């Protein structure tokens, strides 16, 4: 099943349970997820949004089976998220990686994170939200109005879909800006090392090693 919705800034393609066969999204795919809440053990994965950076957002709505929220049957989505030749570009990848590793039972890699990139270079500020970065670096105003809404609903509203799409449509442009500064400030190798650790960070978080953190004293 697939629904197409046109918006001012891009086109939304909504699929149920998996990506369609044969869809390719290029070597760098922007990815975001929506869940029932912020605790991956309690709050199930509801939606995975993706974009190749061309203004199209492809979204997979995951409908739980009677067995419960885990073990979604989505071979195409799982293949993409674990494909060693496709970079998954996210904002605060730590959360999305952990959630997808938990609910799809895969290792999500390789990954890049625009929030880590911003934190490594924008040491003159403490504002690292996607909304703040899109406004400052791209001049794009994102609405976060639908952030806290019922993502488990069977029929997502057009406002929810537009919000979900906006979380992936600008990540390529944002990364291009951030990467240029990472290179300028000689922090790109450090950023890549942090990104390489993200699948492990996700596993640590799922096992409860986030508080106290294993790196804390
Ligand atoms: Mn989002």
mmCIF file with all atom_site columns, C-alpha atoms and ligand atoms in Angstrom:
data_model
loop_
_atom_site.group_PDB
_atom_site.id
_atom_site.type_symbol
_atom_site.label_atom_id
_atom_site.label_alt_id
_atom_site.label_comp_id
_atom_site.label_asym_id
_atom_site.label_entity_id
_atom_site.label_seq_id
_atom_site.pdbx_PDB_ins_code
_atom_site.Cartn_x
_atom_site.Cartn_y
_atom_site.Cartn_z
_atom_site.occupancy
_atom_site.B_iso_or_equiv
_atom_site.pdbx_formal_charge
_atom_site.auth_seq_id
_atom_site.auth_comp_id
_atom_site.auth_asym_id
_atom_site.auth_atom_id
_atom_site.pdbx_PDB_model_num
ATOM   1   C  CA  . UNK A 1 1   ? 0.000  0.000   0.000  1.00 0.00 ? 1   UNK A CA  1
ATOM   2   C  CA  . UNK A 1 2   ? 1.332  3.433   -0.838 1.00 0.00 ? 2   UNK A CA  1
ATOM   3   C  CA  . UNK A 1 3   ? 0.009  6.973   -0.466 1.00 0.00 ? 3   UNK A CA  1
ATOM   4   C  CA  . UNK A 1 4   ? 1.516  10.041  -2.121 1.00 0.00 ? 4   UNK A CA  1
ATOM   5   C  CA  . UNK A 1 5   ? 1.072  13.512  -0.652 1.00 0.00 ? 5   UNK A CA  1
ATOM   6   C  CA  . UNK A 1 6   ? 2.419  16.708  -2.225 1.00 0.00 ? 6   UNK A CA  1
ATOM   7   C  CA  . UNK A 1 7   ? 3.646  19.536  -0.004 1.00 0.00 ? 7   UNK A CA  1
ATOM   8   C  CA  . UNK A 1 8   ? 5.215  22.933  -0.707 1.00 0.00 ? 8   UNK A CA  1
ATOM   9   C  CA  . UNK A 1 9   ? 8.736  21.656  0.033  1.00 0.00 ? 9   UNK A CA  1
ATOM   10  C  CA  . UNK A 1 10  ? 8.662  18.089  -1.250 1.00 0.00 ? 10  UNK A CA  1
ATOM   11  C  CA  . UNK A 1 11  ? 6.672  14.961  -1.967 1.00 0.00 ? 11  UNK A CA  1
ATOM   12  C  CA  . UNK A 1 12  ? 5.759  12.309  0.594  1.00 0.00 ? 12  UNK A CA  1
ATOM   13  C  CA  . UNK A 1 13  ? 5.552  8.631   -0.283 1.00 0.00 ? 13  UNK A CA  1
ATOM   14  C  CA  . UNK A 1 14  ? 3.974  6.595   2.526  1.00 0.00 ? 14  UNK A CA  1
ATOM   15  C  CA  . UNK A 1 15  ? 4.271  2.810   2.589  1.00 0.00 ? 15  UNK A CA  1
ATOM   16  C  CA  . UNK A 1 16  ? 2.946  0.280   5.078  1.00 0.00 ? 16  UNK A CA  1
ATOM   17  C  CA  . UNK A 1 17  ? 5.261  -2.306  6.698  1.00 0.00 ? 17  UNK A CA  1
ATOM   18  C  CA  . UNK A 1 18  ? 8.219  -2.104  4.266  1.00 0.00 ? 18  UNK A CA  1
ATOM   19  C  CA  . UNK A 1 19  ? 9.896  -0.150  1.485  1.00 0.00 ? 19  UNK A CA  1
ATOM   20  C  CA  . UNK A 1 20  ? 8.792  -1.216  -1.981 1.00 0.00 ? 20  UNK A CA  1
ATOM   21  C  CA  . UNK A 1 21  ? 10.973 -3.701  -3.866 1.00 0.00 ? 21  UNK A CA  1
ATOM   22  C  CA  . UNK A 1 22  ? 13.650 -2.081  -6.037 1.00 0.00 ? 22  UNK A CA  1
ATOM   23  C  CA  . UNK A 1 23  ? 13.544 1.437   -4.544 1.00 0.00 ? 23  UNK A CA  1
ATOM   24  C  CA  . UNK A 1 24  ? 17.089 2.850   -4.353 1.00 0.00 ? 24  UNK A CA  1
ATOM   25  C  CA  . UNK A 1 25  ? 17.850 6.015   -2.411 1.00 0.00 ? 25  UNK A CA  1
ATOM   26  C  CA  . UNK A 1 26  ? 21.521 6.561   -3.290 1.00 0.00 ? 26  UNK A CA  1
ATOM   27  C  CA  . UNK A 1 27  ? 24.763 6.257   -1.293 1.00 0.00 ? 27  UNK A CA  1
ATOM   28  C  CA  . UNK A 1 28  ? 23.694 8.670   1.490  1.00 0.00 ? 28  UNK A CA  1
ATOM   29  C  CA  . UNK A 1 29  ? 20.162 8.378   2.874  1.00 0.00 ? 29  UNK A CA  1
ATOM   30  C  CA  . UNK A 1 30  ? 18.736 10.831  5.398  1.00 0.00 ? 30  UNK A CA  1
ATOM   31  C  CA  . UNK A 1 31  ? 16.875 8.877   8.092  1.00 0.00 ? 31  UNK A CA  1
ATOM   32  C  CA  . UNK A 1 32  ? 14.631 9.737   11.025 1.00 0.00 ? 32  UNK A CA  1
ATOM   33  C  CA  . UNK A 1 33  ? 12.188 7.731   13.118 1.00 0.00 ? 33  UNK A CA  1
ATOM   34  C  CA  . UNK A 1 34  ? 9.029  8.459   15.052 1.00 0.00 ? 34  UNK A CA  1
ATOM   35  C  CA  . UNK A 1 35  ? 8.166  6.384   18.101 1.00 0.00 ? 35  UNK A CA  1
ATOM   36  C  CA  . UNK A 1 36  ? 5.527  6.264   20.838 1.00 0.00 ? 36  UNK A CA  1
ATOM   37  C  CA  . UNK A 1 37  ? 7.996  7.967   23.186 1.00 0.00 ? 37  UNK A CA  1
ATOM   38  C  CA  . UNK A 1 38  ? 11.606 8.228   24.291 1.00 0.00 ? 38  UNK A CA  1
ATOM   39  C  CA  . UNK A 1 39  ? 12.093 4.837   26.009 1.00 0.00 ? 39  UNK A CA  1
ATOM   40  C  CA  . UNK A 1 40  ? 13.011 2.280   23.312 1.00 0.00 ? 40  UNK A CA  1
ATOM   41  C  CA  . UNK A 1 41  ? 12.087 -0.680  25.547 1.00 0.00 ? 41  UNK A CA  1
ATOM   42  C  CA  . UNK A 1 42  ? 8.626  0.693   26.254 1.00 0.00 ? 42  UNK A CA  1
ATOM   43  C  CA  . UNK A 1 43  ? 7.811  2.894   23.268 1.00 0.00 ? 43  UNK A CA  1
ATOM   44  C  CA  . UNK A 1 44  ? 7.551  1.172   19.935 1.00 0.00 ? 44  UNK A CA  1
ATOM   45  C  CA  . UNK A 1 45  ? 8.879  2.259   16.582 1.00 0.00 ? 45  UNK A CA  1
ATOM   46  C  CA  . UNK A 1 46  ? 6.029  3.630   14.451 1.00 0.00 ? 46  UNK A CA  1
ATOM   47  C  CA  . UNK A 1 47  ? 7.517  5.344   11.394 1.00 0.00 ? 47  UNK A CA  1
ATOM   48  C  CA  . UNK A 1 48  ? 10.858 5.413   9.547  1.00 0.00 ? 48  UNK A CA  1
ATOM   49  C  CA  . UNK A 1 49  ? 11.363 8.381   7.206  1.00 0.00 ? 49  UNK A CA  1
ATOM   50  C  CA  . UNK A 1 50  ? 14.028 8.468   4.503  1.00 0.00 ? 50  UNK A CA  1
ATOM   51  C  CA  . UNK A 1 51  ? 15.194 10.801  1.750  1.00 0.00 ? 51  UNK A CA  1
ATOM   52  C  CA  . UNK A 1 52  ? 17.967 10.714  -0.841 1.00 0.00 ? 52  UNK A CA  1
ATOM   53  C  CA  . UNK A 1 53  ? 18.142 14.512  -0.606 1.00 0.00 ? 53  UNK A CA  1
ATOM   54  C  CA  . UNK A 1 54  ? 16.049 15.122  -3.738 1.00 0.00 ? 54  UNK A CA  1
ATOM   55  C  CA  . UNK A 1 55  ? 12.983 16.614  -2.012 1.00 0.00 ? 55  UNK A CA  1
ATOM   56  C  CA  . UNK A 1 56  ? 11.143 13.291  -1.823 1.00 0.00 ? 56  UNK A CA  1
ATOM   57  C  CA  . UNK A 1 57  ? 10.441 11.720  1.567  1.00 0.00 ? 57  UNK A CA  1
ATOM   58  C  CA  . UNK A 1 58  ? 9.818  7.958   1.664  1.00 0.00 ? 58  UNK A CA  1
ATOM   59  C  CA  . UNK A 1 59  ? 8.196  6.705   4.863  1.00 0.00 ? 59  UNK A CA  1
ATOM   60  C  CA  . UNK A 1 60  ? 7.493  3.252   6.181  1.00 0.00 ? 60  UNK A CA  1
ATOM   61  C  CA  . UNK A 1 61  ? 4.689  2.968   8.713  1.00 0.00 ? 61  UNK A CA  1
ATOM   62  C  CA  . UNK A 1 62  ? 5.245  -0.114  10.876 1.00 0.00 ? 62  UNK A CA  1
ATOM   63  C  CA  . UNK A 1 63  ? 2.053  -1.818  12.039 1.00 0.00 ? 63  UNK A CA  1
ATOM   64  C  CA  . UNK A 1 64  ? 2.562  -4.159  15.023 1.00 0.00 ? 64  UNK A CA  1
ATOM   65  C  CA  . UNK A 1 65  ? 1.443  -7.754  14.711 1.00 0.00 ? 65  UNK A CA  1
ATOM   66  C  CA  . UNK A 1 66  ? -0.599 -9.545  17.357 1.00 0.00 ? 66  UNK A CA  1
ATOM   67  C  CA  . UNK A 1 67  ? 2.706  -10.835 18.787 1.00 0.00 ? 67  UNK A CA  1
ATOM   68  C  CA  . UNK A 1 68  ? 3.573  -7.311  19.921 1.00 0.00 ? 68  UNK A CA  1
ATOM   69  C  CA  . UNK A 1 69  ? 5.714  -4.435  18.746 1.00 0.00 ? 69  UNK A CA  1
ATOM   70  C  CA  . UNK A 1 70  ? 9.036  -6.153  17.914 1.00 0.00 ? 70  UNK A CA  1
ATOM   71  C  CA  . UNK A 1 71  ? 10.090 -8.320  15.006 1.00 0.00 ? 71  UNK A CA  1
ATOM   72  C  CA  . UNK A 1 72  ? 8.664  -6.261  12.166 1.00 0.00 ? 72  UNK A CA  1
ATOM   73  C  CA  . UNK A 1 73  ? 8.744  -8.089  8.835  1.00 0.00 ? 73  UNK A CA  1
ATOM   74  C  CA  . UNK A 1 74  ? 10.404 -5.482  6.614  1.00 0.00 ? 74  UNK A CA  1
ATOM   75  C  CA  . UNK A 1 75  ? 13.306 -7.093  4.701  1.00 0.00 ? 75  UNK A CA  1
ATOM   76  C  CA  . UNK A 1 76  ? 13.861 -4.146  2.323  1.00 0.00 ? 76  UNK A CA  1
ATOM   77  C  CA  . UNK A 1 77  ? 14.017 -1.597  5.150  1.00 0.00 ? 77  UNK A CA  1
ATOM   78  C  CA  . UNK A 1 78  ? 16.336 -3.828  7.211  1.00 0.00 ? 78  UNK A CA  1
ATOM   79  C  CA  . UNK A 1 79  ? 18.642 -4.369  4.218  1.00 0.00 ? 79  UNK A CA  1
ATOM   80  C  CA  . UNK A 1 80  ? 18.954 -0.615  3.628  1.00 0.00 ? 80  UNK A CA  1
ATOM   81  C  CA  . UNK A 1 81  ? 19.572 0.241   7.290  1.00 0.00 ? 81  UNK A CA  1
ATOM   82  C  CA  . UNK A 1 82  ? 22.343 -2.358  7.597  1.00 0.00 ? 82  UNK A CA  1
ATOM   83  C  CA  . UNK A 1 83  ? 23.802 -1.922  4.057  1.00 0.00 ? 83  UNK A CA  1
ATOM   84  C  CA  . UNK A 1 84  ? 27.566 -1.288  4.501  1.00 0.00 ? 84  UNK A CA  1
ATOM   85  C  CA  . UNK A 1 85  ? 27.599 0.738   1.256  1.00 0.00 ? 85  UNK A CA  1
ATOM   86  C  CA  . UNK A 1 86  ? 24.831 3.173   2.242  1.00 0.00 ? 86  UNK A CA  1
ATOM   87  C  CA  . UNK A 1 87  ? 25.485 5.921   4.797  1.00 0.00 ? 87  UNK A CA  1
ATOM   88  C  CA  . UNK A 1 88  ? 22.521 6.684   7.044  1.00 0.00 ? 88  UNK A CA  1
ATOM   89  C  CA  . UNK A 1 89  ? 22.516 10.411  7.802  1.00 0.00 ? 89  UNK A CA  1
ATOM   90  C  CA  . UNK A 1 90  ? 20.588 11.375  10.947 1.00 0.00 ? 90  UNK A CA  1
ATOM   91  C  CA  . UNK A 1 91  ? 20.182 14.116  13.531 1.00 0.00 ? 91  UNK A CA  1
ATOM   92  C  CA  . UNK A 1 92  ? 20.840 12.673  17.020 1.00 0.00 ? 92  UNK A CA  1
ATOM   93  C  CA  . UNK A 1 93  ? 21.518 9.275   15.469 1.00 0.00 ? 93  UNK A CA  1
ATOM   94  C  CA  . UNK A 1 94  ? 22.118 7.769   18.920 1.00 0.00 ? 94  UNK A CA  1
ATOM   95  C  CA  . UNK A 1 95  ? 18.374 7.471   19.543 1.00 0.00 ? 95  UNK A CA  1
ATOM   96  C  CA  . UNK A 1 96  ? 17.259 6.369   16.064 1.00 0.00 ? 96  UNK A CA  1
ATOM   97  C  CA  . UNK A 1 97  ? 20.075 3.803   15.836 1.00 0.00 ? 97  UNK A CA  1
ATOM   98  C  CA  . UNK A 1 98  ? 19.142 2.285   19.221 1.00 0.00 ? 98  UNK A CA  1
ATOM   99  C  CA  . UNK A 1 99  ? 15.434 2.177   18.372 1.00 0.00 ? 99  UNK A CA  1
ATOM   100 C  CA  . UNK A 1 100 ? 15.962 0.558   14.966 1.00 0.00 ? 100 UNK A CA  1
ATOM   101 C  CA  . UNK A 1 101 ? 18.508 -1.915  16.349 1.00 0.00 ? 101 UNK A CA  1
ATOM   102 C  CA  . UNK A 1 102 ? 15.988 -2.905  19.006 1.00 0.00 ? 102 UNK A CA  1
ATOM   103 C  CA  . UNK A 1 103 ? 12.879 -3.181  16.818 1.00 0.00 ? 103 UNK A CA  1
ATOM   104 C  CA  . UNK A 1 104 ? 14.429 -4.408  13.559 1.00 0.00 ? 104 UNK A CA  1
ATOM   105 C  CA  . UNK A 1 105 ? 17.069 -6.641  15.202 1.00 0.00 ? 105 UNK A CA  1
ATOM   106 C  CA  . UNK A 1 106 ? 19.887 -5.351  12.986 1.00 0.00 ? 106 UNK A CA  1
ATOM   107 C  CA  . UNK A 1 107 ? 23.074 -3.290  13.328 1.00 0.00 ? 107 UNK A CA  1
ATOM   108 C  CA  . UNK A 1 108 ? 22.434 0.139   11.814 1.00 0.00 ? 108 UNK A CA  1
ATOM   109 C  CA  . UNK A 1 109 ? 25.639 1.213   10.035 1.00 0.00 ? 109 UNK A CA  1
ATOM   110 C  CA  . UNK A 1 110 ? 27.391 3.159   8.655  1.00 0.00 ? 110 UNK A CA  1
ATOM   111 C  CA  . UNK A 1 111 ? 25.947 6.292   10.218 1.00 0.00 ? 111 UNK A CA  1
ATOM   112 C  CA  . UNK A 1 112 ? 26.641 10.034  10.221 1.00 0.00 ? 112 UNK A CA  1
ATOM   113 C  CA  . UNK A 1 113 ? 25.096 12.404  12.785 1.00 0.00 ? 113 UNK A CA  1
ATOM   114 C  CA  . UNK A 1 114 ? 24.522 16.100  12.150 1.00 0.00 ? 114 UNK A CA  1
ATOM   115 C  CA  . UNK A 1 115 ? 24.105 16.763  15.891 1.00 0.00 ? 115 UNK A CA  1
ATOM   116 C  CA  . UNK A 1 116 ? 27.537 15.340  16.751 1.00 0.00 ? 116 UNK A CA  1
ATOM   117 C  CA  . UNK A 1 117 ? 29.033 17.251  13.809 1.00 0.00 ? 117 UNK A CA  1
ATOM   118 C  CA  . UNK A 1 118 ? 27.459 20.487  15.073 1.00 0.00 ? 118 UNK A CA  1
ATOM   119 C  CA  . UNK A 1 119 ? 28.656 19.856  18.643 1.00 0.00 ? 119 UNK A CA  1
ATOM   120 C  CA  . UNK A 1 120 ? 32.244 19.312  17.488 1.00 0.00 ? 120 UNK A CA  1
ATOM   121 C  CA  . UNK A 1 121 ? 32.479 22.649  15.670 1.00 0.00 ? 121 UNK A CA  1
ATOM   122 C  CA  . UNK A 1 122 ? 29.799 25.021  16.981 1.00 0.00 ? 122 UNK A CA  1
ATOM   123 C  CA  . UNK A 1 123 ? 31.410 25.397  20.404 1.00 0.00 ? 123 UNK A CA  1
ATOM   124 C  CA  . UNK A 1 124 ? 30.234 29.027  20.551 1.00 0.00 ? 124 UNK A CA  1
ATOM   125 C  CA  . UNK A 1 125 ? 26.612 27.960  21.174 1.00 0.00 ? 125 UNK A CA  1
ATOM   126 C  CA  . UNK A 1 126 ? 24.578 25.389  23.099 1.00 0.00 ? 126 UNK A CA  1
ATOM   127 C  CA  . UNK A 1 127 ? 21.754 25.188  20.547 1.00 0.00 ? 127 UNK A CA  1
ATOM   128 C  CA  . UNK A 1 128 ? 21.982 21.953  18.586 1.00 0.00 ? 128 UNK A CA  1
ATOM   129 C  CA  . UNK A 1 129 ? 18.339 21.193  17.799 1.00 0.00 ? 129 UNK A CA  1
ATOM   130 C  CA  . UNK A 1 130 ? 17.487 20.410  14.177 1.00 0.00 ? 130 UNK A CA  1
ATOM   131 C  CA  . UNK A 1 131 ? 15.170 23.422  14.144 1.00 0.00 ? 131 UNK A CA  1
ATOM   132 C  CA  . UNK A 1 132 ? 17.927 25.787  15.335 1.00 0.00 ? 132 UNK A CA  1
ATOM   133 C  CA  . UNK A 1 133 ? 20.521 24.424  12.901 1.00 0.00 ? 133 UNK A CA  1
ATOM   134 C  CA  . UNK A 1 134 ? 18.173 24.516  9.889  1.00 0.00 ? 134 UNK A CA  1
ATOM   135 C  CA  . UNK A 1 135 ? 17.280 28.109  10.689 1.00 0.00 ? 135 UNK A CA  1
ATOM   136 C  CA  . UNK A 1 136 ? 20.869 29.278  11.231 1.00 0.00 ? 136 UNK A CA  1
ATOM   137 C  CA  . UNK A 1 137 ? 22.672 27.328  8.514  1.00 0.00 ? 137 UNK A CA  1
ATOM   138 C  CA  . UNK A 1 138 ? 19.978 26.931  5.842  1.00 0.00 ? 138 UNK A CA  1
ATOM   139 C  CA  . UNK A 1 139 ? 17.510 29.736  6.551  1.00 0.00 ? 139 UNK A CA  1
ATOM   140 C  CA  . UNK A 1 140 ? 14.738 27.107  6.742  1.00 0.00 ? 140 UNK A CA  1
ATOM   141 C  CA  . UNK A 1 141 ? 12.003 27.363  9.392  1.00 0.00 ? 141 UNK A CA  1
ATOM   142 C  CA  . UNK A 1 142 ? 10.912 23.938  10.648 1.00 0.00 ? 142 UNK A CA  1
ATOM   143 C  CA  . UNK A 1 143 ? 7.726  23.487  12.643 1.00 0.00 ? 143 UNK A CA  1
ATOM   144 C  CA  . UNK A 1 144 ? 8.047  21.163  15.633 1.00 0.00 ? 144 UNK A CA  1
ATOM   145 C  CA  . UNK A 1 145 ? 4.314  21.338  16.382 1.00 0.00 ? 145 UNK A CA  1
ATOM   146 C  CA  . UNK A 1 146 ? 3.581  17.662  15.622 1.00 0.00 ? 146 UNK A CA  1
ATOM   147 C  CA  . UNK A 1 147 ? 6.663  16.323  17.472 1.00 0.00 ? 147 UNK A CA  1
ATOM   148 C  CA  . UNK A 1 148 ? 4.610  15.091  20.418 1.00 0.00 ? 148 UNK A CA  1
ATOM   149 C  CA  . UNK A 1 149 ? 1.685  13.417  18.741 1.00 0.00 ? 149 UNK A CA  1
ATOM   150 C  CA  . UNK A 1 150 ? 0.274  9.894   18.497 1.00 0.00 ? 150 UNK A CA  1
ATOM   151 C  CA  . UNK A 1 151 ? 2.599  8.268   15.971 1.00 0.00 ? 151 UNK A CA  1
ATOM   152 C  CA  . UNK A 1 152 ? 0.940  4.901   16.598 1.00 0.00 ? 152 UNK A CA  1
ATOM   153 C  CA  . UNK A 1 153 ? -2.289 6.017   14.925 1.00 0.00 ? 153 UNK A CA  1
ATOM   154 C  CA  . UNK A 1 154 ? -3.296 3.846   11.980 1.00 0.00 ? 154 UNK A CA  1
ATOM   155 C  CA  . UNK A 1 155 ? -4.141 6.918   9.896  1.00 0.00 ? 155 UNK A CA  1
ATOM   156 C  CA  . UNK A 1 156 ? -1.488 9.603   10.297 1.00 0.00 ? 156 UNK A CA  1
ATOM   157 C  CA  . UNK A 1 157 ? -2.673 13.154  9.626  1.00 0.00 ? 157 UNK A CA  1
ATOM   158 C  CA  . UNK A 1 158 ? -1.264 15.223  6.761  1.00 0.00 ? 158 UNK A CA  1
ATOM   159 C  CA  . UNK A 1 159 ? 0.233  17.535  9.431  1.00 0.00 ? 159 UNK A CA  1
ATOM   160 C  CA  . UNK A 1 160 ? 2.062  14.578  11.014 1.00 0.00 ? 160 UNK A CA  1
ATOM   161 C  CA  . UNK A 1 161 ? 3.331  13.415  7.618  1.00 0.00 ? 161 UNK A CA  1
ATOM   162 C  CA  . UNK A 1 162 ? 4.544  16.901  6.682  1.00 0.00 ? 162 UNK A CA  1
ATOM   163 C  CA  . UNK A 1 163 ? 6.381  17.193  10.007 1.00 0.00 ? 163 UNK A CA  1
ATOM   164 C  CA  . UNK A 1 164 ? 7.899  13.725  9.683  1.00 0.00 ? 164 UNK A CA  1
ATOM   165 C  CA  . UNK A 1 165 ? 9.093  14.544  6.160  1.00 0.00 ? 165 UNK A CA  1
ATOM   166 C  CA  . UNK A 1 166 ? 10.666 17.847  7.207  1.00 0.00 ? 166 UNK A CA  1
ATOM   167 C  CA  . UNK A 1 167 ? 12.931 15.926  9.612  1.00 0.00 ? 167 UNK A CA  1
ATOM   168 C  CA  . UNK A 1 168 ? 14.718 14.232  6.678  1.00 0.00 ? 168 UNK A CA  1
ATOM   169 C  CA  . UNK A 1 169 ? 14.356 16.665  3.752  1.00 0.00 ? 169 UNK A CA  1
ATOM   170 C  CA  . UNK A 1 170 ? 17.085 19.089  4.895  1.00 0.00 ? 170 UNK A CA  1
ATOM   171 C  CA  . UNK A 1 171 ? 19.695 16.737  6.373  1.00 0.00 ? 171 UNK A CA  1
ATOM   172 C  CA  . UNK A 1 172 ? 21.809 16.508  3.196  1.00 0.00 ? 172 UNK A CA  1
ATOM   173 C  CA  . UNK A 1 173 ? 22.021 20.296  2.905  1.00 0.00 ? 173 UNK A CA  1
ATOM   174 C  CA  . UNK A 1 174 ? 22.785 20.559  6.619  1.00 0.00 ? 174 UNK A CA  1
ATOM   175 C  CA  . UNK A 1 175 ? 25.518 17.935  6.421  1.00 0.00 ? 175 UNK A CA  1
ATOM   176 C  CA  . UNK A 1 176 ? 27.144 19.749  3.467  1.00 0.00 ? 176 UNK A CA  1
ATOM   177 C  CA  . UNK A 1 177 ? 27.398 22.939  5.576  1.00 0.00 ? 177 UNK A CA  1
ATOM   178 C  CA  . UNK A 1 178 ? 28.654 21.099  8.651  1.00 0.00 ? 178 UNK A CA  1
ATOM   179 C  CA  . UNK A 1 179 ? 31.158 18.951  6.740  1.00 0.00 ? 179 UNK A CA  1
ATOM   180 C  CA  . UNK A 1 180 ? 32.769 22.061  5.233  1.00 0.00 ? 180 UNK A CA  1
ATOM   181 C  CA  . UNK A 1 181 ? 33.369 23.443  8.732  1.00 0.00 ? 181 UNK A CA  1
ATOM   182 C  CA  . UNK A 1 182 ? 34.554 20.074  10.083 1.00 0.00 ? 182 UNK A CA  1
ATOM   183 C  CA  . UNK A 1 183 ? 37.193 20.118  7.319  1.00 0.00 ? 183 UNK A CA  1
ATOM   184 C  CA  . UNK A 1 184 ? 38.068 23.772  7.932  1.00 0.00 ? 184 UNK A CA  1
ATOM   185 C  CA  . UNK A 1 185 ? 38.552 23.150  11.657 1.00 0.00 ? 185 UNK A CA  1
ATOM   186 C  CA  . UNK A 1 186 ? 40.333 19.804  11.163 1.00 0.00 ? 186 UNK A CA  1
ATOM   187 C  CA  . UNK A 1 187 ? 37.636 17.865  13.051 1.00 0.00 ? 187 UNK A CA  1
ATOM   188 C  CA  . UNK A 1 188 ? 36.402 15.542  10.273 1.00 0.00 ? 188 UNK A CA  1
ATOM   189 C  CA  . UNK A 1 189 ? 38.467 12.509  11.353 1.00 0.00 ? 189 UNK A CA  1
ATOM   190 C  CA  . UNK A 1 190 ? 37.313 12.976  14.948 1.00 0.00 ? 190 UNK A CA  1
ATOM   191 C  CA  . UNK A 1 191 ? 33.698 13.178  13.746 1.00 0.00 ? 191 UNK A CA  1
ATOM   192 C  CA  . UNK A 1 192 ? 34.089 10.000  11.681 1.00 0.00 ? 192 UNK A CA  1
ATOM   193 C  CA  . UNK A 1 193 ? 35.464 8.181   14.746 1.00 0.00 ? 193 UNK A CA  1
ATOM   194 C  CA  . UNK A 1 194 ? 32.454 9.284   16.783 1.00 0.00 ? 194 UNK A CA  1
ATOM   195 C  CA  . UNK A 1 195 ? 30.071 8.148   14.010 1.00 0.00 ? 195 UNK A CA  1
ATOM   196 C  CA  . UNK A 1 196 ? 31.744 4.722   13.842 1.00 0.00 ? 196 UNK A CA  1
ATOM   197 C  CA  . UNK A 1 197 ? 30.963 4.216   17.539 1.00 0.00 ? 197 UNK A CA  1
ATOM   198 C  CA  . UNK A 1 198 ? 27.220 4.937   17.167 1.00 0.00 ? 198 UNK A CA  1
ATOM   199 C  CA  . UNK A 1 199 ? 26.041 1.316   16.612 1.00 0.00 ? 199 UNK A CA  1
ATOM   200 C  CA  . UNK A 1 200 ? 27.877 0.354   19.825 1.00 0.00 ? 200 UNK A CA  1
ATOM   201 C  CA  . UNK A 1 201 ? 26.506 3.396   21.649 1.00 0.00 ? 201 UNK A CA  1
ATOM   202 C  CA  . UNK A 1 202 ? 23.027 2.211   20.654 1.00 0.00 ? 202 UNK A CA  1
ATOM   203 C  CA  . UNK A 1 203 ? 23.703 -1.258  22.052 1.00 0.00 ? 203 UNK A CA  1
ATOM   204 C  CA  . UNK A 1 204 ? 25.057 0.217   25.309 1.00 0.00 ? 204 UNK A CA  1
ATOM   205 C  CA  . UNK A 1 205 ? 21.950 2.401   25.686 1.00 0.00 ? 205 UNK A CA  1
ATOM   206 C  CA  . UNK A 1 206 ? 19.630 -0.568  25.119 1.00 0.00 ? 206 UNK A CA  1
ATOM   207 C  CA  . UNK A 1 207 ? 21.508 -2.582  27.758 1.00 0.00 ? 207 UNK A CA  1
ATOM   208 C  CA  . UNK A 1 208 ? 21.107 0.226   30.300 1.00 0.00 ? 208 UNK A CA  1
ATOM   209 C  CA  . UNK A 1 209 ? 24.689 1.527   30.203 1.00 0.00 ? 209 UNK A CA  1
ATOM   210 C  CA  . UNK A 1 210 ? 23.599 5.098   29.640 1.00 0.00 ? 210 UNK A CA  1
ATOM   211 C  CA  . UNK A 1 211 ? 23.217 6.066   33.292 1.00 0.00 ? 211 UNK A CA  1
ATOM   212 C  CA  . UNK A 1 212 ? 25.804 5.792   34.678 1.00 0.00 ? 212 UNK A CA  1
ATOM   213 C  CA  . UNK A 1 213 ? 27.631 5.969   31.381 1.00 0.00 ? 213 UNK A CA  1
ATOM   214 C  CA  . UNK A 1 214 ? 30.562 3.570   30.929 1.00 0.00 ? 214 UNK A CA  1
ATOM   215 C  CA  . UNK A 1 215 ? 32.792 6.572   30.182 1.00 0.00 ? 215 UNK A CA  1
ATOM   216 C  CA  . UNK A 1 216 ? 31.793 8.397   33.374 1.00 0.00 ? 216 UNK A CA  1
ATOM   217 C  CA  . UNK A 1 217 ? 34.160 8.334   36.365 1.00 0.00 ? 217 UNK A CA  1
HETATM 218 MN MN1 . LIG B 2 .   ? 11.384 13.335  13.776 1.00 0.00 ? 1   LIG B MN1 1
#
